Coordinates of C-alpha atoms and ligand atoms in Angstrom, one line a residue:
X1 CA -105.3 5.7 -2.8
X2 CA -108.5 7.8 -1.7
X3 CA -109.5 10.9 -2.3
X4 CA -107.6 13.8 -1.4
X5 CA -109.1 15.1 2.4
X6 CA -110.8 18.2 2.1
X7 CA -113.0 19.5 4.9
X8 CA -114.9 22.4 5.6
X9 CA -115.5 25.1 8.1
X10 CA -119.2 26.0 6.9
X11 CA -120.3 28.5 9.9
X12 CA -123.6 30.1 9.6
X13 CA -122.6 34.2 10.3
X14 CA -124.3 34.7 13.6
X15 CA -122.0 37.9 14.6
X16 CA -120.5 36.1 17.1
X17 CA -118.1 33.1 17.5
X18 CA -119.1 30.5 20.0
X19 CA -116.3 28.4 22.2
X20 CA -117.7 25.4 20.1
X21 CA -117.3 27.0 16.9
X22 CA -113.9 28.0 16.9
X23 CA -113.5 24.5 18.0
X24 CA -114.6 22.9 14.9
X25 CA -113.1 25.5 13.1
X26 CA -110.0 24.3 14.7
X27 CA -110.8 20.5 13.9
X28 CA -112.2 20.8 10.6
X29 CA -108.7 22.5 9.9
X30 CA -106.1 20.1 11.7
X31 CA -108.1 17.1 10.3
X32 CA -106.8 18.6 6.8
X33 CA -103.5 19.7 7.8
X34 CA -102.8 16.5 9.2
X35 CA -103.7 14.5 6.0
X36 CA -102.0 16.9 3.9
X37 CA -105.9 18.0 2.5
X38 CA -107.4 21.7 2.0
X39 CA -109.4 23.2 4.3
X40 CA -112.0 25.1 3.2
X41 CA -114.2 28.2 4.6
X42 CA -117.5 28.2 3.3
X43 CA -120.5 30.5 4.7
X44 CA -123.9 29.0 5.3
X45 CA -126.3 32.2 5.5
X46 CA -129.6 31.0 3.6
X47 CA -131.9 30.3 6.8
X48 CA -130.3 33.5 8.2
X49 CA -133.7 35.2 9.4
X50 CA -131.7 38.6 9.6
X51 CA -128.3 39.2 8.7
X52 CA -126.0 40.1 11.5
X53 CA -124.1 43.5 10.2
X54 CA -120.7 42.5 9.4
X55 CA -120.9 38.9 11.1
X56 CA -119.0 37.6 8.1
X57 CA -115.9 39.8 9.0
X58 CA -116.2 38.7 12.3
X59 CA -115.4 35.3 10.5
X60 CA -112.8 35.9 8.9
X61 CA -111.4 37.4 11.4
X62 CA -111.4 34.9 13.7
X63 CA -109.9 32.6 11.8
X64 CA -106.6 35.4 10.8
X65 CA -106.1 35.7 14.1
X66 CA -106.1 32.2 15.0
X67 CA -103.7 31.6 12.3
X68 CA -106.3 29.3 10.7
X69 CA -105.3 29.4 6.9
X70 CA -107.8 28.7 4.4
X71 CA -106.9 26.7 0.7
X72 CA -110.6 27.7 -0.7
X73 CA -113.2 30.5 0.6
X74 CA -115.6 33.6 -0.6
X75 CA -112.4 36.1 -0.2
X76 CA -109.8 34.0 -1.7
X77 CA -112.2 32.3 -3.9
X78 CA -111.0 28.4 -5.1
X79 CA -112.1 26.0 -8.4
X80 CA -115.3 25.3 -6.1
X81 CA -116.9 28.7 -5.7
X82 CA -118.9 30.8 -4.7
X83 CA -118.2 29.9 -1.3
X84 CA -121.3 32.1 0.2
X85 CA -124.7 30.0 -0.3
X86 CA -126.3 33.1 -0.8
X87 CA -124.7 33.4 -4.0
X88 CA -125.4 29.8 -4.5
X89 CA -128.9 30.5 -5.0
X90 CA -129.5 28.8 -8.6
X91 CA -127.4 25.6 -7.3
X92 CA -130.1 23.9 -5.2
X93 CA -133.3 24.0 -6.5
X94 CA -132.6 21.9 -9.5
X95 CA -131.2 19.2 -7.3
X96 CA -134.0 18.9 -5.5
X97 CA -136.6 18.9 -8.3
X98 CA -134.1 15.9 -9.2
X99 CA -135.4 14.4 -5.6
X100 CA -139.3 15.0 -6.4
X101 CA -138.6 13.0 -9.9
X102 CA -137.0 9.8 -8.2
X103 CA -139.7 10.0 -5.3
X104 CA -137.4 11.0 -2.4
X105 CA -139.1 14.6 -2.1
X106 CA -142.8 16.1 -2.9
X107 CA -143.9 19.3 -3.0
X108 CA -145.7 20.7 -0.2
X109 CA -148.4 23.9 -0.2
X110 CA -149.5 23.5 3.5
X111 CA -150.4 27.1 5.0
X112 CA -148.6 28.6 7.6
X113 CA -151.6 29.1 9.4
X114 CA -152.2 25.0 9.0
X115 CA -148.6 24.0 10.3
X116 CA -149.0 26.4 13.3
X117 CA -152.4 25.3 14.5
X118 CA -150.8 21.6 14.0
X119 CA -147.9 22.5 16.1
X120 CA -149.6 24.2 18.3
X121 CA -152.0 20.9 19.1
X122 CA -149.3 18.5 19.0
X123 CA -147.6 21.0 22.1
X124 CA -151.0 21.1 24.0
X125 CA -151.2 16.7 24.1
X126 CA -146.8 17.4 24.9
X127 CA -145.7 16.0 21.9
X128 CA -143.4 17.2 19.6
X129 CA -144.9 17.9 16.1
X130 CA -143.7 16.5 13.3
X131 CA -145.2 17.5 9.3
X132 CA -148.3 15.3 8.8
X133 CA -147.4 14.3 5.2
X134 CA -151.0 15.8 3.7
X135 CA -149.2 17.2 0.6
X136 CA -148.1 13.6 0.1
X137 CA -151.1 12.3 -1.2
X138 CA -151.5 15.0 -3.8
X139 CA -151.7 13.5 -7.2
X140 CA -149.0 14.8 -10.0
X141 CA -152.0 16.6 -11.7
X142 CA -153.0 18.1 -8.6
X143 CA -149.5 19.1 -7.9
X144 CA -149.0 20.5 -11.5
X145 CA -152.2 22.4 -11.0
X146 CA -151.2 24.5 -7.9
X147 CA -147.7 25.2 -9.1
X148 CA -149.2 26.7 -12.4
X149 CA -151.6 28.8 -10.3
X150 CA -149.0 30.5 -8.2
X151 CA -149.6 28.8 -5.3
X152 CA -146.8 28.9 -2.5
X153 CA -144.8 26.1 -2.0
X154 CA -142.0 24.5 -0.5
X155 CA -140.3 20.9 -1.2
X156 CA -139.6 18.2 1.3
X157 CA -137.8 15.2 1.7
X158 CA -139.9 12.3 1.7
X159 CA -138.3 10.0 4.5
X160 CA -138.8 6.2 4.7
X161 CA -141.4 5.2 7.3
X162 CA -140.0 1.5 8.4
X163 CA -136.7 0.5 9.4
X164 CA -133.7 2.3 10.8
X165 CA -130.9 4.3 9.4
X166 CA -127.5 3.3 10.5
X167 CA -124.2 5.3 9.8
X168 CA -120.4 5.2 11.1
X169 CA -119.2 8.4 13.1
X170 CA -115.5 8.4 14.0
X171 CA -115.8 9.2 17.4
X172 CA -119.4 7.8 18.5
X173 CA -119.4 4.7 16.6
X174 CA -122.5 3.4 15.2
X175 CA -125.3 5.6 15.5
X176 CA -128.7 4.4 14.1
X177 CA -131.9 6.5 14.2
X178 CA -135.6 4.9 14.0
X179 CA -136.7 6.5 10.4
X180 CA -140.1 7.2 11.7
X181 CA -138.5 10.0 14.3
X182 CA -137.5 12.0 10.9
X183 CA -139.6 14.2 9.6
X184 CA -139.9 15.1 6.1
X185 CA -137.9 18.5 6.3
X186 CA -138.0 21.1 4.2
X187 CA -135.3 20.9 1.3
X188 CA -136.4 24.3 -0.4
X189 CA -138.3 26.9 1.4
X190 CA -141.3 29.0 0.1
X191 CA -138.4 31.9 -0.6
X192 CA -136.8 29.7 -3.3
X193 CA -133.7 29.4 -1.5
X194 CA -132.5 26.1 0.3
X195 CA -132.6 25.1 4.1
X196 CA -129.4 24.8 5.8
X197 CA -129.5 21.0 5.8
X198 CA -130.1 20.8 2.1
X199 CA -127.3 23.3 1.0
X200 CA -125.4 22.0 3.3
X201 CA -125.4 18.5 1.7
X202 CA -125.0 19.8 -1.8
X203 CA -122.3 21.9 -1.5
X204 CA -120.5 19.4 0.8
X205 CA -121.1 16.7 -2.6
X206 CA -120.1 19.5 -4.8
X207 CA -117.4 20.8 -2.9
X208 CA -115.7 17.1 -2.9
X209 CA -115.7 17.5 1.0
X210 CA -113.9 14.0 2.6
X211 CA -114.5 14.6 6.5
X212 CA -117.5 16.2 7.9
X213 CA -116.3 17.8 11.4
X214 CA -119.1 19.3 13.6
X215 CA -120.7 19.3 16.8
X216 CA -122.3 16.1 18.6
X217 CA -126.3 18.2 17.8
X218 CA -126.0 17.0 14.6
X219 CA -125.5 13.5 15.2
X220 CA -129.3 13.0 14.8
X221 CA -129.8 15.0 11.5
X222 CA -127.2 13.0 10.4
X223 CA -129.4 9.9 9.1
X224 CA -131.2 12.9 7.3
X225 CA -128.1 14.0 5.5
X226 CA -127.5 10.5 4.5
X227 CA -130.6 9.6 2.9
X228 CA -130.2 12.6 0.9
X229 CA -126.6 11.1 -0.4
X230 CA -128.6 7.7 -1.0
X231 CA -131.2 9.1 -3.0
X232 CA -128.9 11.5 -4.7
X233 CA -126.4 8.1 -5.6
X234 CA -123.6 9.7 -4.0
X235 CA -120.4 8.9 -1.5
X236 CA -121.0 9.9 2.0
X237 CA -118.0 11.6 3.7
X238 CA -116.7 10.7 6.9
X239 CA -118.2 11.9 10.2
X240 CA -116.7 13.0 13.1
X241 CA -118.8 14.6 15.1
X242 CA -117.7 16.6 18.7
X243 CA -118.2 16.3 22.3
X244 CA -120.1 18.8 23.9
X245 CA -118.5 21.3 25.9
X246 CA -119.7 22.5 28.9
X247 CA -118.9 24.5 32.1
X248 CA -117.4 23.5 35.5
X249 CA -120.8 22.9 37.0
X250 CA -121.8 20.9 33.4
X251 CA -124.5 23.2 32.2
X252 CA -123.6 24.1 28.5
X253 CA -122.1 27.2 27.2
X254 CA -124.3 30.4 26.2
X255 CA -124.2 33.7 24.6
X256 CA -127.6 34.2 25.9
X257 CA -126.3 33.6 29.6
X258 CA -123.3 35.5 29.2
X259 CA -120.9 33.4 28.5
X260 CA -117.8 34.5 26.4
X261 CA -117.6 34.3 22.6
X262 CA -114.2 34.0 21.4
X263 CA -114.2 37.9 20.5
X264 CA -115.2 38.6 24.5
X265 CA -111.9 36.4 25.4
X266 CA -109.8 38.3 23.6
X267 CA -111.3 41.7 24.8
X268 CA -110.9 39.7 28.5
X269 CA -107.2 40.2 27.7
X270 CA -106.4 36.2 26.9
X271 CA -104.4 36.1 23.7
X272 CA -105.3 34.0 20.6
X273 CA -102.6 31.9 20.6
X274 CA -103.4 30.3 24.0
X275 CA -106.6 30.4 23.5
X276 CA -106.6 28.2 20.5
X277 CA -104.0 25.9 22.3
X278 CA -106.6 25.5 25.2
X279 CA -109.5 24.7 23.0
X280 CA -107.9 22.3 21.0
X281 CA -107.4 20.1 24.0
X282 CA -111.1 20.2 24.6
X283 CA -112.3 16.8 23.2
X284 CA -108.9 15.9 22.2
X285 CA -106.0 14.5 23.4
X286 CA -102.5 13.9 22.6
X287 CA -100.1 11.3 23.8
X288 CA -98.8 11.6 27.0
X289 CA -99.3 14.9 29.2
X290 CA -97.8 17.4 27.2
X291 CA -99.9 20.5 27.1
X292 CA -98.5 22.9 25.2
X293 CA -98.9 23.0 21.7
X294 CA -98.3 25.6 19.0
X295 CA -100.6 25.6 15.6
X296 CA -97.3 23.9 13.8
X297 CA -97.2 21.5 16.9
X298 CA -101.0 20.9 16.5
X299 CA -101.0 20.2 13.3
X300 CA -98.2 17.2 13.6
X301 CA -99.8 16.1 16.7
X302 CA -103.4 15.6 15.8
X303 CA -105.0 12.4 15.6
X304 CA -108.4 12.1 15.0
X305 CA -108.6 8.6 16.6
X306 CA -107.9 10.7 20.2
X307 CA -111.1 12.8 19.8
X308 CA -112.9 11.5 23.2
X309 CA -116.9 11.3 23.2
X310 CA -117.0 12.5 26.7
X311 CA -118.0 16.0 27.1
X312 CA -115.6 18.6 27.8
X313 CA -115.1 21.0 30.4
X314 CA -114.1 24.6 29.1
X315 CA -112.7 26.0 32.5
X316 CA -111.5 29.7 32.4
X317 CA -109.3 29.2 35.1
X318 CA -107.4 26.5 33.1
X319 CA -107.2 29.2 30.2
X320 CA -105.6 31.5 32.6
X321 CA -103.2 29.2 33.2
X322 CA -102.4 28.8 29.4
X323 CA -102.2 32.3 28.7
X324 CA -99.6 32.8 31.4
X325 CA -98.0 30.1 30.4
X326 CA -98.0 31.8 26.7
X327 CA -97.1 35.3 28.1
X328 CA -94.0 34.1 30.1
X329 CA -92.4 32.1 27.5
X330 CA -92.8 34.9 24.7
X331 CA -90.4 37.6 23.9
X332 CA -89.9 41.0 26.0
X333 CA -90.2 42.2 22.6
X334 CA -93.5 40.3 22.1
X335 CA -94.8 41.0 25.3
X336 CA -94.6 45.0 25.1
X337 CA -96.4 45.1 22.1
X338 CA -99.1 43.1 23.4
X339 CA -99.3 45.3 26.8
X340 CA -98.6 48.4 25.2
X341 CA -102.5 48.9 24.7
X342 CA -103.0 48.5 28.4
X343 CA -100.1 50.3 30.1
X344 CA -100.9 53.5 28.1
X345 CA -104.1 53.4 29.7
X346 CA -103.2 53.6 33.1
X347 CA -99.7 55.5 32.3
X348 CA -100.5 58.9 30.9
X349 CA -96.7 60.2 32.4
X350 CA -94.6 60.6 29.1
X351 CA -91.7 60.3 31.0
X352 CA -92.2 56.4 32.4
X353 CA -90.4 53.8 30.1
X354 CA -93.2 51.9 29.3
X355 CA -90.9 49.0 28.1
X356 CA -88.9 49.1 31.3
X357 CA -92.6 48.6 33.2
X358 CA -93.4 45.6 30.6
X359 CA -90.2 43.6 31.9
X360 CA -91.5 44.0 35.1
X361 CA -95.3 42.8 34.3
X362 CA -94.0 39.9 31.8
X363 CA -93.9 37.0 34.0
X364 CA -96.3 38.0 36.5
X365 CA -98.7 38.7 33.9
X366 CA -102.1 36.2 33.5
X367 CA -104.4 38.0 31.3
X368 CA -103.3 41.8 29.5
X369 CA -106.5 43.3 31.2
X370 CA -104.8 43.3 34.6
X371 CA -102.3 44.8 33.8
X372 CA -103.5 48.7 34.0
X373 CA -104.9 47.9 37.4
X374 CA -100.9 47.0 38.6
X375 CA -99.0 49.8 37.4
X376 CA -101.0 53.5 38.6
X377 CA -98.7 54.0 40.8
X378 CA -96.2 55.0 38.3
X379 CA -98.4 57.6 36.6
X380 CA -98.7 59.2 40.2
X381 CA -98.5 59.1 43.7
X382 CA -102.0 58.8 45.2
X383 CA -102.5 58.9 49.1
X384 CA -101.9 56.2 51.1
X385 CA -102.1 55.0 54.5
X386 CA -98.9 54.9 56.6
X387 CA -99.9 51.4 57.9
X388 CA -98.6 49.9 54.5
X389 CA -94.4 51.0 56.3
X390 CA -95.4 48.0 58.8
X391 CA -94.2 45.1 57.6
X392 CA -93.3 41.8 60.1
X393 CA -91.5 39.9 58.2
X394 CA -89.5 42.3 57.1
X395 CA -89.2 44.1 60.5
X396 CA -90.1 47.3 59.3
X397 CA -92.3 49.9 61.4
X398 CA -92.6 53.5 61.0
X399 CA -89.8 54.3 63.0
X400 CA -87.0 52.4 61.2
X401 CA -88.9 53.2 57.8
X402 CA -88.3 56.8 59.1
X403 CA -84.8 56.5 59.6
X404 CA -84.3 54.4 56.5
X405 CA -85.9 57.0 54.2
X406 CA -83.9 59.8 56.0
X407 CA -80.9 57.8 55.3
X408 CA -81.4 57.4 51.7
X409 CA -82.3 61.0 50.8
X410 CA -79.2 62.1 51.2
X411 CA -77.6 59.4 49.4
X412 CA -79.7 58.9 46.8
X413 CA -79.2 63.2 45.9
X414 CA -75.8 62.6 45.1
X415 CA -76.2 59.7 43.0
X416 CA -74.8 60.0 39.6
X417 CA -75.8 58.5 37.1
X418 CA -79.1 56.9 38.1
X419 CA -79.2 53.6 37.1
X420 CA -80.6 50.0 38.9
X421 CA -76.8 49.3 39.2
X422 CA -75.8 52.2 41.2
X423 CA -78.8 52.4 43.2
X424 CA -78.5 49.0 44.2
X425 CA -75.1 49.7 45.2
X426 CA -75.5 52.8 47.2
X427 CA -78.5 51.6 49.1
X428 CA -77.1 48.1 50.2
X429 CA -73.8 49.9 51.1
X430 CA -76.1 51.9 53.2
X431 CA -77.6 48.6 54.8
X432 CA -74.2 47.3 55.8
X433 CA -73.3 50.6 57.4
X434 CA -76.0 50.8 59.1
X435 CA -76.6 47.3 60.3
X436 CA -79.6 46.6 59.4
X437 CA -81.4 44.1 57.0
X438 CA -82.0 44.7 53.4
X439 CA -85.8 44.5 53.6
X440 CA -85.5 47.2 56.4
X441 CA -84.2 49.2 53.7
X442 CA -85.8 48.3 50.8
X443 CA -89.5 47.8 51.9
X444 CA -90.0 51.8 53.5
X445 CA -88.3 52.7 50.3
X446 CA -90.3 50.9 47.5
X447 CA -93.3 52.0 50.1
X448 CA -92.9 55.8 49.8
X449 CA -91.7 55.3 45.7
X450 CA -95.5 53.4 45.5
X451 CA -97.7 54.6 47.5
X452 CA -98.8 50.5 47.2
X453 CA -98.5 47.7 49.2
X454 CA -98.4 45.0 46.6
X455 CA -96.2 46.4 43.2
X456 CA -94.6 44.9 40.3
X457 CA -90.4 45.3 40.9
X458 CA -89.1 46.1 44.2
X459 CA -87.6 49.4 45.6
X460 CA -84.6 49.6 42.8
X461 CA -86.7 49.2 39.9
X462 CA -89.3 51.3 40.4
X463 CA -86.7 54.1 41.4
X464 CA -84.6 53.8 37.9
X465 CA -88.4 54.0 36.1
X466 CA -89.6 56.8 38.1
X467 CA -86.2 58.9 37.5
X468 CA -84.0 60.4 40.2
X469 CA -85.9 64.2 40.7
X470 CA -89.7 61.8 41.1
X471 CA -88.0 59.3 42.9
X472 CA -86.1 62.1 45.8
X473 CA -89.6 64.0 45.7
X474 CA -91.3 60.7 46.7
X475 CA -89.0 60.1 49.4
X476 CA -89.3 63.5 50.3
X477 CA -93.5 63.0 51.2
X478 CA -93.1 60.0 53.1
X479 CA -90.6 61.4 55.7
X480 CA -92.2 64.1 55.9
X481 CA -95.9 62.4 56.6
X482 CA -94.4 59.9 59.0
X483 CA -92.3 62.8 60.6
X484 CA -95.6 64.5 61.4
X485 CA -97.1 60.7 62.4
X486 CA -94.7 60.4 64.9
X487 CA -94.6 63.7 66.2
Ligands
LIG501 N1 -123.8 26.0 9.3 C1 -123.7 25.0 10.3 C2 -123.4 25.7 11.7 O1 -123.0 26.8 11.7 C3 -122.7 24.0 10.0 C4 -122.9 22.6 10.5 C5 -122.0 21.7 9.8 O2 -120.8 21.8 9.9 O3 -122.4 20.8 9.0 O4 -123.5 25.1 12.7

């Protein structure tokens, strides 16, 4: 028996959640659910230069409406709290004065002003710069000396010089790293509190995380993490580290460039649901083609031996196609709540059923934010050109359309009640007697009801939403516009 899987979602609060983020969110959480381990939510904000204003809630929130359930975090607390580093503060600095006793960390007082000329040399000859190791050769008394005199300081990790550093990772295999391409990084900074790669370690240890799930830029810091463990005496957990995703055209993703956090695709109208569906299939894969996958599905499904190395594509076009998928297959119900937002935005008219518009969106429906752009017509009846009666397939010109709408008027007055049923009726009884086809009909009608060439729901739904007196007054303006075309 091993230890019970517990893994981590350990974000550091930026304000914003990144395609690649909710990703590993997503991992870090099906790796546990499908070991029957906890998954944990802890927040990384020590080398946070400036706090983002509510970037935890943005957090939390992502994961609520992902459906991503935490055992352990700062809200819900757990036996392993705090779960913010920044109320960790007192954890770290005695571990790594425990590192500076067994000589795997020193104490360095190197000026800014020193690392920065250094750094800025090493970039003039086009190197990279990497800490020169002066503080190493301080003596203990030396050391003691400075620290009792106030002088600033910071402590580093002292890494080996010869040989290589091997480790496992689940999905890239062996990975080993030349030990003279790491630096001696900073474990504690000149503030007192921790880096994000030391905190990171010890509260991973202290936390009893099993499975480390991130993405593939930390493969390289990784020997890092595990000479810490070594020194410290301690058992490594399991990497699995994640394919990069990029774009169609295989540059990577970007805030900076505009690129949509996982707030800005829900805002885009896609809904979280598909969303999460979509991105768990980017750098995994299940067996066989299925694509569709719920979170319960997920969870059954998931197998981390079918995370690919290869990096992934994150195509917005394919996430279209999962949101409809997701829109089409939920409940009218469902559905109206979610477009309710949008339809009141382009529906003002109290007397539209909004619900009776939603069955006509649902299945044509992509992504919610088109949806106010498809139903104005409703609201009112803007001006439109008469070409829009013309119509070749369906044999309609402004004649007929003329003769059709004249038709109906009379018909449709004396209609009662006003229903789809009974409109259908009467205006197809009026096709037969009149010898004509439906579409001659039914296209000038749905025409003059719109105002639109292209609607959602043909002529006899959009006459029972409008209501009888709109509908007749409708009818009303076309004949008389293409009356006076043709005159
Ligand atoms: N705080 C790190 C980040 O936000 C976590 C990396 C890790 O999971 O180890 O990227």
């Amino acid at each position: 028996m091993g230890r019970q899987v517990r893994t981590r979602y350990a974000p550091s609060p930026t304000g914003y959640v990144h395609i690649g983020n909710l990703r590993t969110a997503l991992y870090e959480y099906l790796v546990a659910r499908s070991m029957n381990g906890k998954f944990i939510l802890r927040i990384e904000d020590t080398d946070q230069e400036r706090q983002v204003e509510d970037a935890v809630d943005v957090i939390y929130n992502m994961l609520k409406v992902c459906g991503l359930k935490y055992d352990e975090g700062p809200d819900i607390g757990g036996p392993y709290g705090p779960y913010i580093q920044s109320q960790r503060r007192d954890t770290y600095l005695p571990f790594a004065k425990e590192l500076v006793e067994k000589g795997h960390a020193y104490y360095c007082f190197c000026s800014k002003e020193r690392l920065e000329s250094m750094r800025k040399e090493a970039e003039s000859r086009g190197e990279t710069f990497m800490y020169d190791r002066h503080c190493l050769r301080l003596s203990s008394e030396e050391v003691e000396e400075k620290l009792a005199s106030g002088e600033p300081w910071v402590i580093r990790q002292k890494m080996p010089r010869e040989g290589s550093t091997t480790f496992e990772d689940m999905v890239y295999g062996s990975i080993t790293i030349e030990n003279n391409m790491l630096e001696d990084q900073i474990l504690i900074k000149s503030d007192g509190l921790p880096t994000y790669n030391f905190a990171n370690v010890i509260d991973d240890h202290l936390m009893e995380i099993t499975h480390v799930v991130r993405g593939s830029e930390y493969l390289t810091s990784t020997p890092k993490y595990n000479l810490l463990y070594d020194a410290f005496g301690w058992e490594k957990p399991v990497y699995i580290h994640l394919p990069l995703i990029v774009k169609p055209d295989g540059s990577k993703i970007s805030k900076r460039k505009g690129d949509a956090s996982f707030e800005d695709l829900l805002e885009m109208g896609f809904i979280a649901e598909a969303i999460v569906n979509y991105i768990a299939l980017l750098g995994w894969s299940p067996e066989g083609t299925r694509e569709i996958f719920s979170l319960a599905e997920l969870e059954q499904a998931f197998d981390i031996r079918r995370i690919s190395k290869s990096p992934s594509c994150f195509d917005i076009e394919k996430l279209r196609w999962f949101n409809a998928e997701y829109i089409r297959t939920m409940t009218p119900e469902k559905f109206y709540s979610l477009a309710l937002p949008y339809l009141k935005e382009a529906i003002t008219n109290k007397d539209i059923d909004l619900f009776k518009v939603s069955r006509l969106l649902h299945i044509r429906t992509e992504v919610l934010t088109e949806i106010p752009s498809k139903v104005g017509f409703f609201n009112e009846l803007e001006d439109y050109d008469l070409g829009i009666y013309e119509h070749k397939k369906m044999k309609t010109n402004l004649e007929n359309s003329l003769e059709s709408l004249k038709a109906a008027l009379p018909v449709l007055e004396n209609l009662e009640p006003w229903n789809e049923e009974t409109i259908h009726s009467s205006l197809l009884s009026l096709v037969e007697s009149m010898g004509i086809k439906n579409g001659q009909m039914l296209w000038p009608v749905r025409t003059a009801l719109s105002g639109w060439q292209v609607t959602p729901g043909g002529a006899i739904e959009i006459a029972d939403i409008l209501g009888k007196d709109e509908s007749l007054r409708r009818i009303r303006i076309g004949i008389e516009r293409l009356e006076k075309a043709l005159a």
